[in-house]
Structure formats: structure tokens, C-alpha cells
Coordinates of C-alpha atoms (C1' of nucleotides) in Angstrom, one line a residue:
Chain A
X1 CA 166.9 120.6 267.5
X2 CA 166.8 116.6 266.8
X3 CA 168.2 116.6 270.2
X4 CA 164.9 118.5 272.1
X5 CA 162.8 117.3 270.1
X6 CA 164.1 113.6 271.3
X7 CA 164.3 114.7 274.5
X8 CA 160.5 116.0 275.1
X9 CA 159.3 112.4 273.4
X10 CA 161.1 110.9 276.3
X11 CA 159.6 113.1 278.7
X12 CA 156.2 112.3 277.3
X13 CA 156.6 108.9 277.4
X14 CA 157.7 108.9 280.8
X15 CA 155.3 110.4 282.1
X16 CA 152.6 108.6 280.2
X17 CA 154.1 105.4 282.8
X18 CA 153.7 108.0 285.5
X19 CA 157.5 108.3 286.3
X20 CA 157.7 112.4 287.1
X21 CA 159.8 114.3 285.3
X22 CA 162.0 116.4 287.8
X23 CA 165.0 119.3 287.0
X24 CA 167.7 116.8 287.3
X25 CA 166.0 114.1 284.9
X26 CA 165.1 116.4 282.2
X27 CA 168.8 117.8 282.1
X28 CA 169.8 113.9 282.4
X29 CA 167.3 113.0 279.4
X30 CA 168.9 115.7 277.1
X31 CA 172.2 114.9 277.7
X32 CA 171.4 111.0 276.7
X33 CA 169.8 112.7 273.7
X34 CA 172.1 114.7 272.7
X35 CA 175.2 111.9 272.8
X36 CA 176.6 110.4 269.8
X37 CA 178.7 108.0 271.8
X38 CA 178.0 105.1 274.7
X39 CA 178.7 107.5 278.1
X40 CA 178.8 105.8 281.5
X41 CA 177.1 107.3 284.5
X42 CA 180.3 108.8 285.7
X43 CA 180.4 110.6 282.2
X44 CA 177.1 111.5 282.0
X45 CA 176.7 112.9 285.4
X46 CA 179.9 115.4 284.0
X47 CA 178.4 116.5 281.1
X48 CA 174.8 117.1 282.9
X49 CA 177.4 119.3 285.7
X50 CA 178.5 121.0 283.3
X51 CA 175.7 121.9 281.4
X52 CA 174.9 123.3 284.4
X53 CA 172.5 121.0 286.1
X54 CA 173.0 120.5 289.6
X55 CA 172.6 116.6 289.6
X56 CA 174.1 114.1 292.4
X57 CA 176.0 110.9 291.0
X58 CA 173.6 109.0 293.7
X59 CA 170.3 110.1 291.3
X60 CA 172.1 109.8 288.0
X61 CA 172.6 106.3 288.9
X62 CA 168.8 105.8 290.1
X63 CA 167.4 108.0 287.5
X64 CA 169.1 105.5 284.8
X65 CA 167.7 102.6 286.0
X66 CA 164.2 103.9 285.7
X67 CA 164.6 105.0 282.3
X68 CA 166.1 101.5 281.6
X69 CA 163.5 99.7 283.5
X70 CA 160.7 101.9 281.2
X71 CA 162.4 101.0 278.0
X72 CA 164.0 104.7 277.1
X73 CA 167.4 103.5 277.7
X74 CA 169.5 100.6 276.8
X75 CA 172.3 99.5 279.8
X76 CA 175.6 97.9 277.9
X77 CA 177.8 95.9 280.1
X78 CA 181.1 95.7 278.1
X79 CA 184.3 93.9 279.4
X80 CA 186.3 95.4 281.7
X81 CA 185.0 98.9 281.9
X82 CA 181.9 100.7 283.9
X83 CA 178.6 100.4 282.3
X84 CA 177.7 102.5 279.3
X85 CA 174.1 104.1 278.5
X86 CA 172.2 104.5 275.1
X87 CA 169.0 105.7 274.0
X88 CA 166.5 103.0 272.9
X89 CA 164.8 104.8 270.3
X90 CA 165.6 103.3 266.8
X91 CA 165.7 99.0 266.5
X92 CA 167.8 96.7 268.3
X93 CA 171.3 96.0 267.1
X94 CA 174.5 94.9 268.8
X95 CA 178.3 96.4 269.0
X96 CA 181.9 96.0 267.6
X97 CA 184.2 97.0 270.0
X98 CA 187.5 98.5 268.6
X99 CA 189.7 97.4 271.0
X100 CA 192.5 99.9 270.6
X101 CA 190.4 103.3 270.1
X102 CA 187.4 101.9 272.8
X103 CA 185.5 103.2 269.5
X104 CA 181.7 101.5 269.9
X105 CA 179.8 100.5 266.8
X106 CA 176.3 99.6 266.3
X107 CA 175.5 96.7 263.5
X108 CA 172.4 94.5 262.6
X109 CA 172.3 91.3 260.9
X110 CA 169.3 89.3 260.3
X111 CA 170.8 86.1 259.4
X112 CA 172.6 86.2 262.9
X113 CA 169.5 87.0 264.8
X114 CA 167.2 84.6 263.0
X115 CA 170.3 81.7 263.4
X116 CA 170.3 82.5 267.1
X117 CA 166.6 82.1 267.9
X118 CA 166.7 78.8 265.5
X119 CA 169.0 77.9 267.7
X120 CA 167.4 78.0 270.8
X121 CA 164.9 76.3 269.7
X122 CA 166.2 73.7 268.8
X123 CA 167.3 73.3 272.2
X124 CA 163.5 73.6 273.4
X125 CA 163.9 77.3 274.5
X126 CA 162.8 80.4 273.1
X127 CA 165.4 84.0 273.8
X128 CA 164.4 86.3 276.3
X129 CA 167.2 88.8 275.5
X130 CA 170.6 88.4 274.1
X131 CA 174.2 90.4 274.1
X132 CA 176.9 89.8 271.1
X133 CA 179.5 91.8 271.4
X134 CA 182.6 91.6 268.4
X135 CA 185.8 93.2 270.1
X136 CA 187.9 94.0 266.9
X137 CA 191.4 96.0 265.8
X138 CA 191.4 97.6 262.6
X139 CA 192.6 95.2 259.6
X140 CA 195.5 96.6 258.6
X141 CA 195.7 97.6 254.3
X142 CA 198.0 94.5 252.9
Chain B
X1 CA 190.6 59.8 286.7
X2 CA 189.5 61.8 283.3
X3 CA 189.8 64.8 286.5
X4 CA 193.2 63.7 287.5
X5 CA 194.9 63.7 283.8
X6 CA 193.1 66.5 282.9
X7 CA 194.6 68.8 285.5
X8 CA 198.4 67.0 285.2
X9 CA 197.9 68.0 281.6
X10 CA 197.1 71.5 283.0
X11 CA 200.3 71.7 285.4
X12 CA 202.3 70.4 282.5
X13 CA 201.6 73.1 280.3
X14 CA 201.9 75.6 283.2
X15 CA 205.2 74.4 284.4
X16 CA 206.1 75.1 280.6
X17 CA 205.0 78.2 280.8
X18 CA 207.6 79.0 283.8
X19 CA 204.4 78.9 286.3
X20 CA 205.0 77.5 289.5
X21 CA 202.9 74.3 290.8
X22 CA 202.0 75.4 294.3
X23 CA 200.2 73.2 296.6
X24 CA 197.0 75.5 296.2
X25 CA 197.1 75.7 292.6
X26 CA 197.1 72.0 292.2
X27 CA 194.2 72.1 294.5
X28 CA 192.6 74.6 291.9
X29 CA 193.0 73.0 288.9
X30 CA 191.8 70.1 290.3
X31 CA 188.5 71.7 291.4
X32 CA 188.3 73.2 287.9
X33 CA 188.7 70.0 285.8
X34 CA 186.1 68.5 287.7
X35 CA 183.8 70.8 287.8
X36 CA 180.7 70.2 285.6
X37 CA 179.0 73.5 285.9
X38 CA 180.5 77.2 285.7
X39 CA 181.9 78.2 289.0
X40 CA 183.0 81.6 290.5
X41 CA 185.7 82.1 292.8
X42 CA 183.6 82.4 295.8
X43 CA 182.2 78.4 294.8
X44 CA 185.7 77.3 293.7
X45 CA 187.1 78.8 296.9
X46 CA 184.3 76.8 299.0
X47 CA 185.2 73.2 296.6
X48 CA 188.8 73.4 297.1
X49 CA 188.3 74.3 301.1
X50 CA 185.9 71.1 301.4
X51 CA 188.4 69.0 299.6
X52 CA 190.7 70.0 302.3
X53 CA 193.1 72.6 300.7
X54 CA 193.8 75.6 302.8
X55 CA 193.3 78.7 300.5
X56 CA 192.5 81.9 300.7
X57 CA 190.4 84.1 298.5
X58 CA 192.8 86.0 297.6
X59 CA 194.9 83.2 296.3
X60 CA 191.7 82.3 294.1
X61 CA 191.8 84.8 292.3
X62 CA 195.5 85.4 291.9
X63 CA 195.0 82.1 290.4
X64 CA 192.8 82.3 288.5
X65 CA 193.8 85.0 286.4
X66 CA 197.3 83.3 286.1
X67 CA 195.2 80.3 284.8
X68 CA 193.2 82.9 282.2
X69 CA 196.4 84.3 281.0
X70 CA 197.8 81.0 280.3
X71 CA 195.2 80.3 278.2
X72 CA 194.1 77.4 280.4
X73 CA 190.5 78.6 282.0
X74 CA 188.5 80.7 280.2
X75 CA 186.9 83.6 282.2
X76 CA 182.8 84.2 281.8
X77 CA 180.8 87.6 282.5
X78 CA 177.3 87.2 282.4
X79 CA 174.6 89.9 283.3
X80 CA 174.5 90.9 287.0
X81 CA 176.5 87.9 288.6
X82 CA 180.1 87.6 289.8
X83 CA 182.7 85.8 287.0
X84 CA 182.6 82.2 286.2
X85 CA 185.1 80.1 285.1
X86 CA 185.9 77.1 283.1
X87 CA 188.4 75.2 281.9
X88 CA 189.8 75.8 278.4
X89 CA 190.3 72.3 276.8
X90 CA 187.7 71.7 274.1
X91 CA 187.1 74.2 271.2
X92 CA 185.4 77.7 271.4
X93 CA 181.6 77.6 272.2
X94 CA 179.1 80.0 273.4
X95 CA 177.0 80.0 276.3
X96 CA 173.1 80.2 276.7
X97 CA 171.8 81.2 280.0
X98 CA 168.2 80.0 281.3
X99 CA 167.1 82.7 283.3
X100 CA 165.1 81.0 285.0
X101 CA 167.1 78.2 286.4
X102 CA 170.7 80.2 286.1
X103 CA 171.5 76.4 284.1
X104 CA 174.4 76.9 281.8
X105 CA 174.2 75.5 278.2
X106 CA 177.1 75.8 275.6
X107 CA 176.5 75.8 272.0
X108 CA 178.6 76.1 268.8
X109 CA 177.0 77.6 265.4
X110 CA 179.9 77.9 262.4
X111 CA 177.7 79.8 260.4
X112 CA 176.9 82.7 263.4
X113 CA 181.0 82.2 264.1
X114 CA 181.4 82.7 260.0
X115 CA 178.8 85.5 259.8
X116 CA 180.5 87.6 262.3
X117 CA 183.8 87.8 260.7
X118 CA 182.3 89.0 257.6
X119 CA 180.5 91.5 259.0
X120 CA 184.1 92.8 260.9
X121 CA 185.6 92.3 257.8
X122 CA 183.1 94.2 255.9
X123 CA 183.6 97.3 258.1
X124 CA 187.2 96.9 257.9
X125 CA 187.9 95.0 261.1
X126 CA 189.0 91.9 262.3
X127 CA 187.5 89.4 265.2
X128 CA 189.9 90.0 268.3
X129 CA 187.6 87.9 270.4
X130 CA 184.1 88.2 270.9
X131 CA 181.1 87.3 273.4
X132 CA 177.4 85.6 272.0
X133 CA 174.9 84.9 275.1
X134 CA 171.6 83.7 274.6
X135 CA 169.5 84.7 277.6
X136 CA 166.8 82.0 277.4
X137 CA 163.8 80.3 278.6
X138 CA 162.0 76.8 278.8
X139 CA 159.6 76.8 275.6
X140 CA 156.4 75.7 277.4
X141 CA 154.8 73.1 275.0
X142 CA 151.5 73.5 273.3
Chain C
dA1 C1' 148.9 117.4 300.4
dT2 C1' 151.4 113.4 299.5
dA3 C1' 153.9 110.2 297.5
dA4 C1' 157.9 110.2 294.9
dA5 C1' 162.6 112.0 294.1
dT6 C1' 167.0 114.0 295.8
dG7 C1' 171.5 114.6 298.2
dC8 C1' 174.6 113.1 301.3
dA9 C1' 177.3 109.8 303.3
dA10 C1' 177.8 105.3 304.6
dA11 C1' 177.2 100.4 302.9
dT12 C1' 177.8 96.9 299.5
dG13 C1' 180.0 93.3 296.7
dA14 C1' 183.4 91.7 293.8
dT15 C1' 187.9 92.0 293.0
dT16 C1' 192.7 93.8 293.8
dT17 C1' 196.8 95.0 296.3
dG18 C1' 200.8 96.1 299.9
dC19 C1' 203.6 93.8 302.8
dA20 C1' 206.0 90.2 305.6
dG21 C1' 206.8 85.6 305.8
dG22 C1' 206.9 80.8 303.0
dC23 C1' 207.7 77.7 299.6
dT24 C1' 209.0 76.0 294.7
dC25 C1' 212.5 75.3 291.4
Chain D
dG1 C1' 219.2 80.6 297.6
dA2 C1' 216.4 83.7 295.0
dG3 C1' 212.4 85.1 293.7
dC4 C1' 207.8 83.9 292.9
dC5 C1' 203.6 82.9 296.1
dT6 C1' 200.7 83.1 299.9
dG7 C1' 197.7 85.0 303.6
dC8 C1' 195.9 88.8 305.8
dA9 C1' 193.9 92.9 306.0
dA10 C1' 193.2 97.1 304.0
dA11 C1' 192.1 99.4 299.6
dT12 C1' 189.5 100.0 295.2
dC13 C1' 185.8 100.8 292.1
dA14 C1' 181.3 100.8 290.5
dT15 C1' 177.0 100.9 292.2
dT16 C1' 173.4 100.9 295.8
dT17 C1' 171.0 102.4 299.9
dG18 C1' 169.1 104.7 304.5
dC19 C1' 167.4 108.8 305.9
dA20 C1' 166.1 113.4 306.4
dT21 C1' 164.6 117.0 303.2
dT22 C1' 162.7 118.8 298.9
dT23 C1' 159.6 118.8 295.1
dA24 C1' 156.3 117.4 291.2
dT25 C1' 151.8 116.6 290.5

DNA sequence: ATAAATGCAAATGATTTGCAGGCTC
DNA sequence: GAGCCTGCAAATCATTTGCATTTAT
């Protein structure tokens, strides 16, 4: 329920900014909704199939970078691997990386973000956007 | 000359290392310790061609991930542009990018590098590497 | 009705790789 | 001399795009 209820605020949205809302890009807007994880377009283009949608890899690919150009989605370029897609709903955070597992997970920390903009500053320049990425392994119990 | 020893102390520690010292890798390391800016391979291919060393592309890049997994250059991703590479002498540092300009600036905070290990460690993880780049932009003065 | 969106296949761009001949240690 | 390196061209991989056709508004 969270899920449709997500999804339709998307659709609103979207269509507030005048971007149409067709078959394919409603079943591509629940899908994002609906994942817990960081899919990549290959991924999500799978699960859309298989919900049956019938949705080309060619307008998953432009359909998320309108939803990333209107703000819905977040694009995350990680090392070494396609590019993953989140929803942009809650507040801005960054990602740990577990290395091993490919696990991704989301953190927030004030002093860092406040310390980064100082920063800049500083050096007479003022953040436009950022990326901080942690790539960990879990400590092992001594 | 600070070019010149530099890179003989780069062939030292790669012959070392069991790597061969080919006449196109000299050439490369060369165009690396020189080089002020952050290069890719395409502009590190063109550099080592002007200074009259015949390699190929494909050399380039066999290179220079030979060179990255000796520890020697460091490899740099940022947002929609081919790798970068510099040369791995000084400490760690982090990059900040003016988008306007594409000018490279490197920075080094302790307290962001402390902060983020205690937020790994928190979770139960520890720091295998990690990636901090400040997108930025000339403050305009008032 | 009409401008925007889709599917397909072909194009792109960065990087990698198979193979035959060269070169370093 | 043996095996790592190189150059070349072809292959990969993710992503983008041209064009004719469909579709949302």
C-alpha cells in the first residue's frame, strides 16, 4: 500500500512538470517504489517485465533520466558496476558500500556535511552537489 | 629534474615489484610525474606521443592499471567523464571539482577522514577505501 | 490533433582482450 | 631463452540515439 500510494505522489508530481505519464512509466514508477534495494536499469527493466509490463530497455533508460532530471529519482554512480537508481523522497544522505555482500547503506551525518561545505568555503567556493561513498567489510568480533 | 627522480623512484619500486621497465612505460611514468593536472588515458596517450614515444592506447591502459595495482597512480572516477589518473606519492587527499571550469582541487580534512571511520565503526564496519568529491563553484563575492 | 513517448536496431564511447610478433631480464 | 609486453583490430558493456510508429493529453 505504502508502495501505490508512493507511486501515484510521483505520478502527480510528474505531471504537475508536465512530463506524461504513459503505461510503461507508471509500471516503471511502482517498481522504483516498491524497491528496498539500489536496482540498475538492467534490473529494473526485469522486474517491470516481469510484472508484466511490456517496457523496452531503450525507454527504461530514457524514462530514468527524466525522472532524475525532475528530482523523483536519485542516479548513484558506484565503482565498478552499472549505475543504480533510488527514489528521492525522504532527505539526502550518502552510502557505505559493503564490499563483499555489494550490500548498500544509506547514513547521514551533519558534522560531515557542515565540515564539507566549511570547507569549500574556505577555498572561496560554495557545493553544488557532492558524492561520499564509504566502501567497507564487516569488522570482524575480536 | 623533480620529474626525472620522481619517475626513477617509480621504476625502482616497480622493478621491485617484478614489473618490467618497457620503453613505453618509462615514457608513462614520465608523462605522469610531470603532469600537474589529472589526466585520462586519451590526454596521457596524446603527452607521451608528443614527447615522441610510440604507444598505443591499448598499452595506456594496460599500463596504467599495472601502475594502479602497484599502488603507484591512483585511479579517479568523477561524474560523467572518462578516468583520471595521478600519481600516488604524497598522502591521501580528496578532490573538489569546479563544475564550471572542470579545474581539479585536492583537499585533506582529518576530522571528515576521522568522522567517517566512526560512523563505519558504529555500524559495525570498517573503512576499505572510500571516495569524498566536492562538486563546486566560484562563490561570487558580495 | 499534435507533440511527446516508444521500440527497434544501429551508434557511441570508454575500456578490454585475443593473438602473433617483440623485447626485457 | 622464456615469458612478459606490445600493437592491432575486434569485442565488450553500459548507455544513447535516429527514425518510423504509437499514444497521452
Amino acid at each position: 500500500m505504502e508502495t501505490e500510494a508512493r507511486a501515484l505522489a510521483f505520478e502527480e508530481a510528474l505531471r504537475r512538470a508536465g512530463v506524461r505519464i504513459t503505461r510503461q512509466r507508471a509500471a516503471l514508477l511502482r517498481v522504483l517504489a516498491d524497491a528496498a534495494d539500489h536496482p540498475d536499469a538492467t534490473q529494473l527493466h526485469r522486474r517491470a517485465t516481469e510484472a508484466g509490463a511490456g517496457v523496452s530497455l531503450a525507454t527504461v533508460y530514457r524514462t530514468l533520466s527524466a525522472l532524475e532530471a525532475q528530482g523523483v529519482i536519485q542516479k548513484l554512480e558506484f565503482e565498478g558496476e552499472p549505475a543504480r537508481f533510488e527514489t528521492a523522497d525522504g532527505q539526502h544522505h550518502d552510502h557505505m558500500i559493503d564490499v563483499e555482500t555489494g550490500e548498500v547503506i544509506e547514513f547521514l551525518n551533519e558534522r560531515i556535511e557542515r565540515l564539507q561545505a566549511e570547507i569549500a568555503a574556505e577555498m572561496g567556493y560554495e557545493i553544488v552537489r557532492h558524492r561520499l561513498e564509504l566502501y567497507v567489510r564487516r569488522k570482524r568480533q575480536p
